[in-house]
Structures are given as structure tokens and as C-alpha cells.
Coordinates of C-alpha atoms in Angstrom, one line a residue:
X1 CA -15.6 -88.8 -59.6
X2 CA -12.2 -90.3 -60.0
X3 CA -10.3 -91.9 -57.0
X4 CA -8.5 -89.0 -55.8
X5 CA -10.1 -88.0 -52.8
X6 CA -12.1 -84.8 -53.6
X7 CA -13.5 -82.4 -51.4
X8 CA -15.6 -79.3 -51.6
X9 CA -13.6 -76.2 -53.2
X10 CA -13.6 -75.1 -48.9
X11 CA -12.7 -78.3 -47.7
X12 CA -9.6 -79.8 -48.8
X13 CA -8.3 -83.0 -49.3
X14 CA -5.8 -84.3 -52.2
X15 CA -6.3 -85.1 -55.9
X16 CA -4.4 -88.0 -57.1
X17 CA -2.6 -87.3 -60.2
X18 CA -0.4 -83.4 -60.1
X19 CA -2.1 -80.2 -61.6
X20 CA -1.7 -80.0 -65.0
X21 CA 0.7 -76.5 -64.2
X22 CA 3.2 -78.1 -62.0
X23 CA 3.5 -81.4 -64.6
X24 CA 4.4 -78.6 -67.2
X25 CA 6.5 -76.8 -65.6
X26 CA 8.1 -80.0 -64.1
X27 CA 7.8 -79.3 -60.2
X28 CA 7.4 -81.1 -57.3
X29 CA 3.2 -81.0 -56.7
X30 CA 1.5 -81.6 -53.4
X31 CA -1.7 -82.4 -55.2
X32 CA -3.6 -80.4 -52.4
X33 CA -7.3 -79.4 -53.4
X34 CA -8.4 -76.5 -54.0
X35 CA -5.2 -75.3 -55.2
X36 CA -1.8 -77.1 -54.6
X37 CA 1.1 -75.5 -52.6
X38 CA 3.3 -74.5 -56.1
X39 CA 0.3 -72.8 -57.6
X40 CA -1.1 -71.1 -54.5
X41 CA 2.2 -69.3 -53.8
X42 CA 2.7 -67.8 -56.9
X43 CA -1.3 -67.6 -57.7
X44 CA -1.0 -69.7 -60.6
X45 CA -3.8 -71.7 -62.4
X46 CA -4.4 -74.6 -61.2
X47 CA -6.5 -77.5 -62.4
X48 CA -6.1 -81.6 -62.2
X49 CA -7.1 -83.9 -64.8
X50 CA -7.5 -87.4 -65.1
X51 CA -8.1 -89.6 -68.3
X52 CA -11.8 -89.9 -67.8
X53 CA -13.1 -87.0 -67.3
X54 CA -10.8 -84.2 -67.9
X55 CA -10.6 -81.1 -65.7
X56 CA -11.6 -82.0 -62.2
X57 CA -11.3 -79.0 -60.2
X58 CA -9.4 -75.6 -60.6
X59 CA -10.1 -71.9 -61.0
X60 CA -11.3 -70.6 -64.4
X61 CA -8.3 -70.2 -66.8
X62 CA -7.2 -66.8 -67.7
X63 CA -5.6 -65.5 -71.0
X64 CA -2.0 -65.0 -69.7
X65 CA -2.3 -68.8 -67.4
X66 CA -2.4 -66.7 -64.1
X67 CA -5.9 -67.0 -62.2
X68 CA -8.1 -64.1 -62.7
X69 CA -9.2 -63.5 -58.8
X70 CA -11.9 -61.0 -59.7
X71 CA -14.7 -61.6 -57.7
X72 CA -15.8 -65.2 -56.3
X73 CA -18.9 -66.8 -57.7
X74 CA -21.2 -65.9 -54.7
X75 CA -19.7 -62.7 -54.5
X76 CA -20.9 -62.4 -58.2
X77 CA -24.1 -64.0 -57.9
X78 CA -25.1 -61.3 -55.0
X79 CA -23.7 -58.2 -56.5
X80 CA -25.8 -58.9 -59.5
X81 CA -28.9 -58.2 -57.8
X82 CA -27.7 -54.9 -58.0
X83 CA -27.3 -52.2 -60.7
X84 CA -24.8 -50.1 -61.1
X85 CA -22.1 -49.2 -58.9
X86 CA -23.2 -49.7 -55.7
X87 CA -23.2 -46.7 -52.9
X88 CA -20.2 -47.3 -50.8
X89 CA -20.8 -44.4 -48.5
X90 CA -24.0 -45.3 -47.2
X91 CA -23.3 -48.9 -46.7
X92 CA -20.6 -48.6 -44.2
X93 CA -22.8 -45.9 -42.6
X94 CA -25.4 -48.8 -41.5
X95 CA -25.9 -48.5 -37.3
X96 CA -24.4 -51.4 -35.6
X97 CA -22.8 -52.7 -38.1
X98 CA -19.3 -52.6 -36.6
X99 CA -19.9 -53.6 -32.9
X100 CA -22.5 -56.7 -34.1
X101 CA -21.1 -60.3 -32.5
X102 CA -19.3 -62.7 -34.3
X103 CA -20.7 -65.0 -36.4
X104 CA -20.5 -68.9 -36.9
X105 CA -17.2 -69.7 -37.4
X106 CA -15.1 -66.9 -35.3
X107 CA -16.2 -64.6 -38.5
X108 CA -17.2 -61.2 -37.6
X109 CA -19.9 -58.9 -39.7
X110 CA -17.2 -56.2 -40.4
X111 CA -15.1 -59.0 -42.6
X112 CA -18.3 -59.4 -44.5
X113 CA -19.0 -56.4 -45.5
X114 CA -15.6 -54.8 -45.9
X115 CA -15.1 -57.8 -48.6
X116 CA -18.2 -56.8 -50.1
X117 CA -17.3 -53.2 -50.6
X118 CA -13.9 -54.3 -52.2
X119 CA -15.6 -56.6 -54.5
X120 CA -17.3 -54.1 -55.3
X121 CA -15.1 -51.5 -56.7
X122 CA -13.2 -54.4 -58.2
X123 CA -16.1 -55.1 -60.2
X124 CA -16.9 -51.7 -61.0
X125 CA -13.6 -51.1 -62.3
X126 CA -13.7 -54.3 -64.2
X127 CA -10.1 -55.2 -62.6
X128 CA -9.0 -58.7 -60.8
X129 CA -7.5 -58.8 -57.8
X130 CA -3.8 -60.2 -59.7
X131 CA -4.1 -57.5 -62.3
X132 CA -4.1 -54.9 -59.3
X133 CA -1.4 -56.9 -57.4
X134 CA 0.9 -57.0 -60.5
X135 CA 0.9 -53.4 -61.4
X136 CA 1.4 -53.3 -57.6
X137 CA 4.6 -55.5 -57.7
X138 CA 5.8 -54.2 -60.8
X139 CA 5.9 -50.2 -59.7
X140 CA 5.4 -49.5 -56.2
X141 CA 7.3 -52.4 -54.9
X142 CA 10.4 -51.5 -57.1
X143 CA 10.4 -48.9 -54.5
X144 CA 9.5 -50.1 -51.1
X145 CA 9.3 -54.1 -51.3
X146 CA 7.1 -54.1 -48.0
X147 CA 4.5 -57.4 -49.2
X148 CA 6.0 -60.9 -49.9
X149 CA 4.6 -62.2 -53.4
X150 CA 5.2 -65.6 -51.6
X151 CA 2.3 -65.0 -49.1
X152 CA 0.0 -62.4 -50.8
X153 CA -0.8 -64.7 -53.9
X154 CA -1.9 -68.2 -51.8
X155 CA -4.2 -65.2 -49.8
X156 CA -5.5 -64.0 -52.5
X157 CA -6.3 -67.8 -54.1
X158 CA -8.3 -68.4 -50.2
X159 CA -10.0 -65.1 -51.2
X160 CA -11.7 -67.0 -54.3
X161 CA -13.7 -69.7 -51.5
X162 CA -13.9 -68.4 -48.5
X163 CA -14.0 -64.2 -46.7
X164 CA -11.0 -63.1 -45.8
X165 CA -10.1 -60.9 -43.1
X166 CA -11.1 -57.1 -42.8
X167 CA -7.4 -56.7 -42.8
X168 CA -6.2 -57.9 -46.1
X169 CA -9.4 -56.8 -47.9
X170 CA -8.1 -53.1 -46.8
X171 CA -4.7 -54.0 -48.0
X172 CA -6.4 -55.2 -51.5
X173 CA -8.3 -51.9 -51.8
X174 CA -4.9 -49.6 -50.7
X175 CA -3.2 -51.7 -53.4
X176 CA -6.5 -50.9 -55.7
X177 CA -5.8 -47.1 -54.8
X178 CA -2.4 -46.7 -55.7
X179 CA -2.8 -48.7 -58.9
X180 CA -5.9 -47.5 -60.3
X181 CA -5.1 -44.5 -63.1
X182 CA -6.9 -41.2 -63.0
X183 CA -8.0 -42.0 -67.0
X184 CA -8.2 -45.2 -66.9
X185 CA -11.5 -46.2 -69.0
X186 CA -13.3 -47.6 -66.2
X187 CA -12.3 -45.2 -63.6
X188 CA -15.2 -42.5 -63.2
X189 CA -16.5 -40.2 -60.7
X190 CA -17.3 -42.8 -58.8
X191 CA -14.7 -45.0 -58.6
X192 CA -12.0 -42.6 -59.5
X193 CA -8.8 -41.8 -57.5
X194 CA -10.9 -39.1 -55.2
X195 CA -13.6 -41.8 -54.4
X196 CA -11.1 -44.5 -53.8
X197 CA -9.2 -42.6 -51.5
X198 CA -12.4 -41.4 -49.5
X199 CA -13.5 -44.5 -49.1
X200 CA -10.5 -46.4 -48.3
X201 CA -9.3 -43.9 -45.7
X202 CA -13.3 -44.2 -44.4
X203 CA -13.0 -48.4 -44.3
X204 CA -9.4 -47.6 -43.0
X205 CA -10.5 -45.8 -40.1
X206 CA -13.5 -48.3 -39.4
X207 CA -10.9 -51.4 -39.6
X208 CA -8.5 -49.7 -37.3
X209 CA -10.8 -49.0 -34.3
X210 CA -11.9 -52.4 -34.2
X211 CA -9.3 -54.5 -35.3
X212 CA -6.0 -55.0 -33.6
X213 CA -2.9 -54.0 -35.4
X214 CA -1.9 -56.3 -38.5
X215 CA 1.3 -56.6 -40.1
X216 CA -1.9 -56.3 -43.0
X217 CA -3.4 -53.4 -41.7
X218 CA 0.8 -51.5 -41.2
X219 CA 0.9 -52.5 -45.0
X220 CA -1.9 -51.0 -46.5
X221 CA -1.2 -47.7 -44.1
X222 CA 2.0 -47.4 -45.7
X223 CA 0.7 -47.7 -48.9
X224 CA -2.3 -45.3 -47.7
X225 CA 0.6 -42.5 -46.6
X226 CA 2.6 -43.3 -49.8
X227 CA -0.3 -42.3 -52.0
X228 CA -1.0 -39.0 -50.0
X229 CA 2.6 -38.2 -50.0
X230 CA 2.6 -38.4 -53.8
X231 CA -0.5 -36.3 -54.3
X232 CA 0.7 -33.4 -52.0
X233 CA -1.4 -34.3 -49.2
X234 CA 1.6 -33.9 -46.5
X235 CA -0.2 -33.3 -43.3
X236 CA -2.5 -36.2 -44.1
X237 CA 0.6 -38.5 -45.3
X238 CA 2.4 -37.4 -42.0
X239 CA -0.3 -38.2 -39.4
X240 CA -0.7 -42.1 -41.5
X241 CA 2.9 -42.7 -41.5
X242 CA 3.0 -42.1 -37.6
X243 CA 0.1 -44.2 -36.9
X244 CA 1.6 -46.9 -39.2
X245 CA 4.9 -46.2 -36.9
X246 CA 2.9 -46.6 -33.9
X247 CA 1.3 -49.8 -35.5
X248 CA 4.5 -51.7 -36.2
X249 CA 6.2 -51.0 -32.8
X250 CA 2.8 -52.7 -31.4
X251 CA 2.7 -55.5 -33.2
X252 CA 7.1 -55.8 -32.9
X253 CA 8.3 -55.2 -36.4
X254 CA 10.6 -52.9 -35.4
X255 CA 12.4 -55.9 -34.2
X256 CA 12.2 -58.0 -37.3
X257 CA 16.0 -57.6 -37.8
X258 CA 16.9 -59.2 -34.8
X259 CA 14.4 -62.3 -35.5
X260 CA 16.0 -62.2 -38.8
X261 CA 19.6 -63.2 -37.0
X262 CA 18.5 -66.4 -35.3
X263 CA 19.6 -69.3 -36.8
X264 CA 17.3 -72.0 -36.0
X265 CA 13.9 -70.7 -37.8
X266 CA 12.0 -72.4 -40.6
X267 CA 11.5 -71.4 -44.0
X268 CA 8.0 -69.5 -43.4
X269 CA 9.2 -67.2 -40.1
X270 CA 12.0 -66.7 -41.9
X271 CA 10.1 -64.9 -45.0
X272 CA 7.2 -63.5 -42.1
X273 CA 10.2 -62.0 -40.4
X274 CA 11.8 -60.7 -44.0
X275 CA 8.3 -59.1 -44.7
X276 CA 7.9 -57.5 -41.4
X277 CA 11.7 -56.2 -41.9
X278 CA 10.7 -54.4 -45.0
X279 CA 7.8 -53.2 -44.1
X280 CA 9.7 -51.2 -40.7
X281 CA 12.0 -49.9 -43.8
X282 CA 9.4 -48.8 -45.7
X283 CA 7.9 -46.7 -42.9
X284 CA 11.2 -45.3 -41.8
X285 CA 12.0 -44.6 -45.2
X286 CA 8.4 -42.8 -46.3
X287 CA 8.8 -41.0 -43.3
X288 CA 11.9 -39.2 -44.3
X289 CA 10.7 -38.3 -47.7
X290 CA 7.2 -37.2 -45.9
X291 CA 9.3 -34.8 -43.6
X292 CA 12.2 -33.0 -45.9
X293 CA 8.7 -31.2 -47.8
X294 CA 7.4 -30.0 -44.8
X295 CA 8.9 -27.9 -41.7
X296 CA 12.9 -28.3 -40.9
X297 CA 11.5 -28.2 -37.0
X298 CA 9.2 -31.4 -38.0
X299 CA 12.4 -33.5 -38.5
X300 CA 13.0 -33.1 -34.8
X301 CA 10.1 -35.6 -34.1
X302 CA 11.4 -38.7 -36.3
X303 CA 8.5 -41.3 -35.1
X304 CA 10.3 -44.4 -37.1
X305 CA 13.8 -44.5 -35.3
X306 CA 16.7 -46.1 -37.8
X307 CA 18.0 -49.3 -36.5
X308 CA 21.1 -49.7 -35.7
X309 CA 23.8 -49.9 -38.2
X310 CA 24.9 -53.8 -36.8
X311 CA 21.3 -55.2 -37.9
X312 CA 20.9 -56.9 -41.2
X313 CA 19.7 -54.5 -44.0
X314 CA 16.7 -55.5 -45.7
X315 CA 16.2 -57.4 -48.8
X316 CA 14.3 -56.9 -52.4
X317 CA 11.5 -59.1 -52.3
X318 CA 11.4 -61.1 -55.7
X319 CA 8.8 -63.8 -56.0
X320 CA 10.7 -66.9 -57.5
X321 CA 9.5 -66.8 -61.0
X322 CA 9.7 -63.4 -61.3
X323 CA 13.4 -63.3 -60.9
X324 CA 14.5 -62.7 -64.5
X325 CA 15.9 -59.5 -66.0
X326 CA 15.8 -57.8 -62.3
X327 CA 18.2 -60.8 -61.0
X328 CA 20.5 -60.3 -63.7
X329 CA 20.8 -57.0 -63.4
X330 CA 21.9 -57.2 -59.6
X331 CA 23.9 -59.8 -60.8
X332 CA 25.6 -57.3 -63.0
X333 CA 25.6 -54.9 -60.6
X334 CA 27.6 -56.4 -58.2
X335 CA 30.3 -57.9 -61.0
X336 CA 30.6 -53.8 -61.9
X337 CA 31.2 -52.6 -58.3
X338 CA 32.1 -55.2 -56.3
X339 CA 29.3 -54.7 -53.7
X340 CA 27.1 -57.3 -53.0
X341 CA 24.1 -55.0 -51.3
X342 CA 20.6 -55.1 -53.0
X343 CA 18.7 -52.1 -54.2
X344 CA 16.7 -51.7 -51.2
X345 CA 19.4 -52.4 -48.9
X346 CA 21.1 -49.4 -50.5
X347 CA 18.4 -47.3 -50.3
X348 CA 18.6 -48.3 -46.5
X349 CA 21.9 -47.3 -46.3
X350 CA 21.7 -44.0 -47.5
X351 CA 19.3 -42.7 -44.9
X352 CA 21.8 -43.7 -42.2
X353 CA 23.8 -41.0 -44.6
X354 CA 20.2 -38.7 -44.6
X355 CA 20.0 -39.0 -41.0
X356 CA 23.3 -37.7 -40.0
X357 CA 22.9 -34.9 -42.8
X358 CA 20.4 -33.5 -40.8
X359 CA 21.8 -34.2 -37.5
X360 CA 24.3 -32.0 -38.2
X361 CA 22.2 -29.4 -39.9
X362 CA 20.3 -29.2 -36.6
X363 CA 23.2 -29.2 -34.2
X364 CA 24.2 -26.1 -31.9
X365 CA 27.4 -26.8 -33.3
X366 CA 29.7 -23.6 -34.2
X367 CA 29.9 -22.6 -37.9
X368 CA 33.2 -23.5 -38.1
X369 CA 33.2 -26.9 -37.0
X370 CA 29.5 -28.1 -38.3
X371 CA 31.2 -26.9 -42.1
X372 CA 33.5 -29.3 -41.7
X373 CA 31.8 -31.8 -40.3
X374 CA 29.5 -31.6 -43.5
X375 CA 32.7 -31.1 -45.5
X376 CA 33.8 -34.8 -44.2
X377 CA 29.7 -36.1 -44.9
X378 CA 29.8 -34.8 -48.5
X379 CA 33.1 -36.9 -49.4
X380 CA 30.8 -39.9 -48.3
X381 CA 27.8 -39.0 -50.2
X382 CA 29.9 -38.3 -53.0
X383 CA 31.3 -41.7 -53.0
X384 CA 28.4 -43.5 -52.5
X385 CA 26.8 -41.5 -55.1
X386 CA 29.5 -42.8 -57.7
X387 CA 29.1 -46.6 -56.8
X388 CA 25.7 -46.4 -57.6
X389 CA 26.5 -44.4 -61.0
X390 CA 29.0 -47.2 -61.3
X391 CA 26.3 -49.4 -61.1
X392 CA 23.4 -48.2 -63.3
X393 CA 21.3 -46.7 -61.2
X394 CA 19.2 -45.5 -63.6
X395 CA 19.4 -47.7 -66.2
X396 CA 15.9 -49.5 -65.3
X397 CA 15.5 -48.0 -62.0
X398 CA 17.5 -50.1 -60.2
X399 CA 19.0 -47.9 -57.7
X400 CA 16.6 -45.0 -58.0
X401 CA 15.6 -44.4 -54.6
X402 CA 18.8 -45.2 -52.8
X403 CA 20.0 -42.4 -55.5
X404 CA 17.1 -39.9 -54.8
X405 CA 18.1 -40.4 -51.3
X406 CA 21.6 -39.4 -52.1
X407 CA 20.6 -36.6 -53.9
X408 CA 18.2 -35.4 -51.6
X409 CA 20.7 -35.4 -49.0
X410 CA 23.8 -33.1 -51.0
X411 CA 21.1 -30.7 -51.5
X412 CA 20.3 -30.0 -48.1
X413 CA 24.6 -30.2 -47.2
X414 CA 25.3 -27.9 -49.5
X415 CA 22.7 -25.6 -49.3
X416 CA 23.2 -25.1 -45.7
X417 CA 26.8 -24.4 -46.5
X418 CA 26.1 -22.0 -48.4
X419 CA 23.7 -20.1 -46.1
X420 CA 26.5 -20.7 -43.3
X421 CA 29.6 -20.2 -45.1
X422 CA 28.6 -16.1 -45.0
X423 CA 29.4 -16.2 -41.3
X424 CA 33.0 -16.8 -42.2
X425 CA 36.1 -14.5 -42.1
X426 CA 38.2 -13.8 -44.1
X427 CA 36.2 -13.4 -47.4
X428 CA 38.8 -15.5 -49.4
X429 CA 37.3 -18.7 -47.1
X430 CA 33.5 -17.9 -47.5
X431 CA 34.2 -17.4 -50.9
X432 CA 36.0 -21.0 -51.4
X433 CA 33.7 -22.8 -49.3
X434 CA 30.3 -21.0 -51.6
X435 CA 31.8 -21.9 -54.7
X436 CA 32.6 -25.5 -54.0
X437 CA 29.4 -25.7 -53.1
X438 CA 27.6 -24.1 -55.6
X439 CA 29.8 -26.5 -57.6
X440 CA 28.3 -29.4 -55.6
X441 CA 24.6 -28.0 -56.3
X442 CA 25.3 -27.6 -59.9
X443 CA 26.7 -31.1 -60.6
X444 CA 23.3 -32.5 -58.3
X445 CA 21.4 -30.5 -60.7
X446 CA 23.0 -32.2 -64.1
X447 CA 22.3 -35.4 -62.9
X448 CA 19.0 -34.6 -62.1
X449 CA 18.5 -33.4 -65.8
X450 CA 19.8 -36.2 -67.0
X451 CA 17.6 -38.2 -65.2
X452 CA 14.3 -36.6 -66.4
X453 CA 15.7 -37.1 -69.9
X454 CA 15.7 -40.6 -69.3
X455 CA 12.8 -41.1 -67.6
X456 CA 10.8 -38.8 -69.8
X457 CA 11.6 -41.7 -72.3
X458 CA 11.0 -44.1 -69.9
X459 CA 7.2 -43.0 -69.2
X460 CA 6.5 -42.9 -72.8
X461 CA 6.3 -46.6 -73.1
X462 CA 5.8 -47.7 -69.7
X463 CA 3.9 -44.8 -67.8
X464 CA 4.4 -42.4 -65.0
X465 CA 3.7 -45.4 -62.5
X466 CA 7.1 -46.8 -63.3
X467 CA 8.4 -43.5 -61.4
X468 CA 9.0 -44.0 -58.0
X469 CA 7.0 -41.7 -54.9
X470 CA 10.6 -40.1 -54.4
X471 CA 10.5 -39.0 -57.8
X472 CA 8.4 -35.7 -57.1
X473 CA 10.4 -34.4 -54.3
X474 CA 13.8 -34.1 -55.9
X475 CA 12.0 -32.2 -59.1
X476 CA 10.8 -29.6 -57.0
X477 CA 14.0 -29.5 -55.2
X478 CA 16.0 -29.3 -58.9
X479 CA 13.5 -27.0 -60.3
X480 CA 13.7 -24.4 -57.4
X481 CA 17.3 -24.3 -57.4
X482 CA 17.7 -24.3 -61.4
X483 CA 15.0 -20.9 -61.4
X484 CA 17.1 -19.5 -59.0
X485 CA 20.3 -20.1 -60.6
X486 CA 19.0 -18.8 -63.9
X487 CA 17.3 -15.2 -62.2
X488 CA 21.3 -14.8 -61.2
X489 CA 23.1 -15.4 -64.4
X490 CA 25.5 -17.8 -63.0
X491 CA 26.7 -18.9 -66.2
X492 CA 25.6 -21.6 -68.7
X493 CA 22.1 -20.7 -69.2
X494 CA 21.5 -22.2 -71.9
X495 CA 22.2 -25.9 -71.2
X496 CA 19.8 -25.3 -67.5
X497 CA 17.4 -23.3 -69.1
X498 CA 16.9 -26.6 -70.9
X499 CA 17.4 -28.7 -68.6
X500 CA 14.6 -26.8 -66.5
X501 CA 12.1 -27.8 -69.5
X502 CA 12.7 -31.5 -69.0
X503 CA 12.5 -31.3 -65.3
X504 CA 9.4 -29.2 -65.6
X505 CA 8.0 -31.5 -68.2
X506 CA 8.6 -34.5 -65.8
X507 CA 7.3 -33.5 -62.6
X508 CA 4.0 -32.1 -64.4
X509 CA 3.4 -35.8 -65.8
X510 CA 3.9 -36.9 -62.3
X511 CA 1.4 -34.6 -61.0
X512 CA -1.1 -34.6 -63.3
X513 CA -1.3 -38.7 -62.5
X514 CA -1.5 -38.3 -58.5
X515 CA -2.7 -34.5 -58.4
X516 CA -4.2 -34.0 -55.0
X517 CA -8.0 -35.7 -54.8
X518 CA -9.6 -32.5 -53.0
X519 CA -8.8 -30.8 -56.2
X520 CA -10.7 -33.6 -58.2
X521 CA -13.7 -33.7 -55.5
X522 CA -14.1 -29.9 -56.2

């Protein structure tokens, strides 16, 4: 043993020369053992050499240079007394298991095992815990950035020496769910989509009674919801994104922004508070899509209340090396509009825009005056609709659920003109206001068309997990209104009747990936 002053992989302490990443890449290295601070936050490898001796301590390298956080050694070494894929079910079904005391160390028996069960479909599935966080950040995230790459890499590095809480090994295994593909060649019956989501609502439920609410635990609800939304499970996805509502006014998310404003916090509450932001985003923004497929009457009882329009909007989440192509195209973005507001900002704009769509849908207000009160919404969607056009929305998804939003929301104005528009007199005005709607719906349609062109594309080389959860919702929508359309000969046929192929096309990809999991339990 060298100098440096080296301590067990769970101890601590500090090497005395830099890991051999950061003296690559030229950075400023803490030498901290096991794993510095530059490599821990962006769950790099890390390993320290000296001239005698060579590597001295560091995770086993991996292919691409990232650590491969599969399983930990003794986590290993204990599964492999095992064959086959172990049965999940019946171990969390063990009495007493749940409501045993804590153990040395404030560590209770339900962190134990929960890790256990995650390691275990892990292994079964032959995936690492970085793989499944990567696909994470590279698809779901584009959509709702809720987890900080910043602070889920340097917990998943502790993860590798030492159990982590119940909490974040539930948020691993939601991450695990909504990452794993239905025909993938390790997913089977067992550890397929339908199996995942049993158990992980099962663990879910488990965690929740005993645990107290976790920024961790709203996370991997979210992401819980997110996946039921997107395999048609509505009822279930409503009831999660309400408890994950409930969780995050608990634990004071809701009032991220405000933390956000003060002036005179360091770097890490700063990024907490940025996190936590998101994450109230992401509920209020699942939540929408959740309620616009299910009863009109359900949108009464909004659980996730929109801030107010004075509080910071929130912020893409973009680990620092992972800045690249997505920073550029921002970058270009705002040169092309002249608006300096980041994708998921923008998508938290438009449901300000969503939310007083259907305010005004639902108002007592008499025909007259609610048409042109929608009249007067639609010249704002319509706007905002062309700055995003303006910026490339959907160029590489950029703006893609700030658009869906958009798009989402002319449909419901315009179709409610239309149903309200026949109370009018004389003919010549119902007649005017139907056909600049239908007008409206049409061009809402073409873009939608366009859209599953592109993506049809898109999904042939990068999958339908590139897609974002919204994605679904608007196809139906399009579809619906495009058969309709057709049954009444309203003129160019031809060009929707094909456009109804690509649509059709699209959303059947998308549904054949998520499906619905009782149909695969069956």
C-alpha cells in the first residue's frame, strides 16, 4: 500500500495522486476514496494509480468508461446461491417482515430486502443499474426532467458498497419499469412489463405505508402513473398521480419555486430545490394529460394546482457532460425566436394556456360571450403554436410536449365551438364561426400528420421509447377527428385518408410497446 491514505471501499479517506479519469479529462480531483467527487456525480469510472503498483482502488471498468452498477459483489455472491429467477411474490409476502426493528446502524429490514428484490430483477434481466438510468435520461426525461443526473449517479456509485434506502431502490425499479422493452431478449414472463409492474406497484405500496414521503418515493410515483397512463390504465394512473400530488404537498415541493428565488443558497439546495421544482411540474403536468382521456366532470377536481404565473418556470435538467447536441439546439432555438425559455419551461407554459382552455369550457358563461372568449384564447394558442414551429419543435423532439400541449388544447377550443356555435342566430354567424373552426381542426390535424411522418422515421432508428407519454393522446384525438371527417366528405380525402394511415400506423407502434399489462397477464 502506497502512501495515500486508504481505507475500506465503505470507509473513506483520500488517495494521494488524482483518478486516472479526472487526469484525462483534465479536472480539478478531490482524490476522495471510494470514488472522487468528479466521478461520483456523473457515475464515471474511477480508479487511482500510482507507479508501483498500478490500480489501487476503483470500480471494474466497463466497455463505454462508465461504471457498470449491476449488482454489488455481495449482492452477487448471495444471489448465486440461488437458481433462476428468484420468486418475487412470495418473498415480500414473508410475516413480519415490514414492522421488524431497525437494525445496527439506523438500517431497517425493509431496505434490505427491497434492494434485494431490485438486484434481482436487474440480474435477471442482465441490465446495470446506468444502462437503465441512461435509457431513462435519454427518453423519459426528454419529457418530464423530474431526477437530477447530478444527484442520482453519486447514489447510485453508494449503491455499489453499501444498501441504500427503500426509497431510491423503488425509484431504480420504476426507472427499470418504464425502460425495460416488452421484447427485449431477456425480458420473459417473468420479468416482463406485466411482472414488473405487479411487483413494483406491490413494493410500491409496501414502501409507502411505512416510509415517510420522499422526494424518491414522489419520483418513482410519477414515473409509476406515467407508465399506467401510457398503457391505458387511466383509473390506475389517476389514483397514483393524486397520491404523488398528496405526497409532494407533504413533503413541500409545491413550494420549490419560492426556495428557488432566494438568493443566498448554496450550490446543492439550489439543484435539491431545482429537482423538487420539476418534479411538482411533472405531476401537474401528467395530471392534465391523465384527465383530458377520461371524464370532462374529472377535470373539476385538479389535485396538482398550477403555480402562479410570477414563480420561476422550471428548468431542463442536463447533467454537465451531457450538454452537447441538446445545448446547441436551445442555443439555436433561442437565436431563431428570440425567446430564451427552455423546453420544459415551455411546456409549463402551455398548461397555464390548457388550464384556462378548460376553464372557460366549463364556465356557466352564456354562448355568446364564452365563443369569444375562446375566440380571444385561440389567437394565443395560435401564436404560441408558431414560435415553437419557428423553433423546431419537432426536429429532435425538442419542443414536443409543450407542442402536444398546444395541440391538445385547440382541439378541445374548437371543438366546443363547434358544438356551441349551433346555439347561434342568425345562421350566417353559426355558419362563420363552424367553418373557422373546422378550419382550426383541420390545420391541427396536418400538423399532426406531419408529425407521425416524422416520427414514423424517427422510431425506425431510434425506437418508440424516443416518443414521449403525450404522444398517444393526441393520436387518438387526430384519428377520431380525421374518421369523422372522412364519413362526411368534407373535402380532400385523399391527402387525410392518408394521413389517417400514418397516424394509425404510429399510435399502433406506440401501443403495441406499452399495451396494457392485464392484457399480457391474461
Amino acid at each position: 500500500m502506497p502512501k495515500a491514505t486508504m481505507n475500506s471501499p465503505t470507509g473513506g479517506g483520500y488517495a494521494q495522486r488524482v483518478c486516472s479519469t479526472c487526469k484525462l479529462r483534465k479536472k480539478g480531483c478531490d482524490k476522495k476514496l471510494p470514488v472522487c467527487g468528479y466521478c461520483a456525480k456523473r457515475g464515471l469510472q474511477c480508479t487511482y494509480h500510482d507507479n508501483d503498483s498500478g490500480i489501487l482502488f476503483g470500480p471494474a471498468p466497463s466497455k463505454d468508461g462508465i461504471v457498470a452498477m449491476s449488482l454489488p459483489a455481495w449482492q452477487r455472491q448471495r444471489l448465486s446461491l440461488s437458481e433462476g429467477t428468484p420468486n418475487l411474490v412470495a418473498s415480500l409476502l414473508q410475516p413480519g417482515l415490514f414492522n421488524a426493528p431497525l437494525l445496527a446502524g439506523g438500517l431497517s429490514p425493509i431496505d434490505e430486502t427491497v434492494f434485494q428484490q431490485v438486484c434481482s430483477i436487474y440480474q435477471s434481466l442482465r441490465l446495470t443499474f446506468h444502462e437503465a438510468s441512461t435509457r431513462f435520461f435519454q427518453n423519459f426525461q426528454s419529457w418530464l426532467p423530474i431526477i437530477t443526473p447530478e444527484r442520482l449517479y453519486p447514489a447510485i456509485v453508494a449503491a455499489e458498497y453499501r444498501t441504500p434506502s427503500a426509497d431510491l431502490s423503488i425509484l431504480l425499479l420504476s426507472i427499470c419499469l418504464v425502460t425495460t422493452r416488452p421484447h427485449d431478449d431477456t425480458s420473459t414472463q417473468a420479468t416482463g412489463p406485466a411482472a414488473l409492474y405487479v411487483l413494483v406497484k406491490m413494493l410500491y405500496a409496501q414502501v409507502q405505508a411505512i416510509v415517510q414521503a420522499t422526494t424518491l418515493l414522489t419520483q418513482a410515483g410519477l414515473i409509476i402513473s406515467a407508465y399506467e397512463y401510457a398503457s391505458s390504465q387511466l383509473d390506475s394512473a389517476y389514483v397514483s398521480i393524486g397520491a404523488c400530488a398528496r405526497m409532494g404537498q407533504t413533503i413541500g415541493i409545491d413550494k420549490a419555486g419560492l426556495r428557488l428565488a432566494e438568493t443566498h443558497t448554496d450550490a446543492e439546495s439550489r439543484l435539491k430545490a431545482m429537482e423538487q421544482w420539476n418534479l411538482w411540474w411533472g405531476i401537474i403536468i401528467l395530471e392534465r394529460f391523465i384527465l383530458l382521456e377520461m371524464s370532462p366532470s374529472r377535470y373539476q377536481h385538479v389535485t396538482a394546482a398550477s403555480p402562479s404565473c410570477n414563480i420561476s418556470l422550471p428548468r431542463d435538467l442536463i447533467c454537465e457532460d451531457d450538454l452537447g447536441s441538446k445545448q446547441e439546439e436551445i442555443q439555436t432555438c433561442v437565436q431563431t425566436s428570440g425567446h430564451s425559455h427552455n423546453s420544459f419551461g415551455r411546456q409549463a407554459q402551455t398548461v397555464f394556456i390548457l388550464d384556462q382552455t378548460l376553464r372557460i369550457i366549463n364556465s356557466p358563461a352564456a354562448p355568446e360571450r364564452r365563443l369569444w372568449e375562446l375566440a380571444e384564447l385561440d389567437a394565443k394558442l395560435q401564436d404560441h403554436l408558431m414560435q415553437l414551429m419557428e423553433e423546431r419543435s419537432y426536429a429532435n423532439g425538442l419542443r414536443c410536449g409543450a407542442a402536444a400541449t398546444v395541440i391538445r388544447s385547440l382541439y378541445l377550443l374548437h371543438q366546443d365551438i363547434i358544438a356551441h356555435a349551433t346555439t347561434l342566430a342568425p345562421i350566417a354567424t353559426r355558419e362563420q364561426w363552424q367553418r373557422r373552426s373546422e378550419a382550426a381542426l383541420d390545420t391541427a390535424s396536418k400538423i399532426m400528420m406531419d408529425v407521425a411522418e416524422h416520427h414514423l422515421n424517427h422510431i425506425s432508428h431510434h425506437g418508440v421509447d424516443s416518443l414521449h407519454f403525450c404522444c398517444g393522446c393526441n393520436l387518438r384525438v387526430a384519428i377520431r377527428y380525421i374518421q369523422r371527417r372522412c364519413q362526411h366528405g368534407c373535402g380532400e380525402e385523399v391527402f387525410f385518408v392518408k394521413g389517417l394511415e400514418k397516424l394509425t400506423l404510429l399510435e399502433r407502434a406506440f401501443r403495441e410497446r406499452w399495451g396494457s399489462p392485464k392484457d399480457e397477464i391474461r
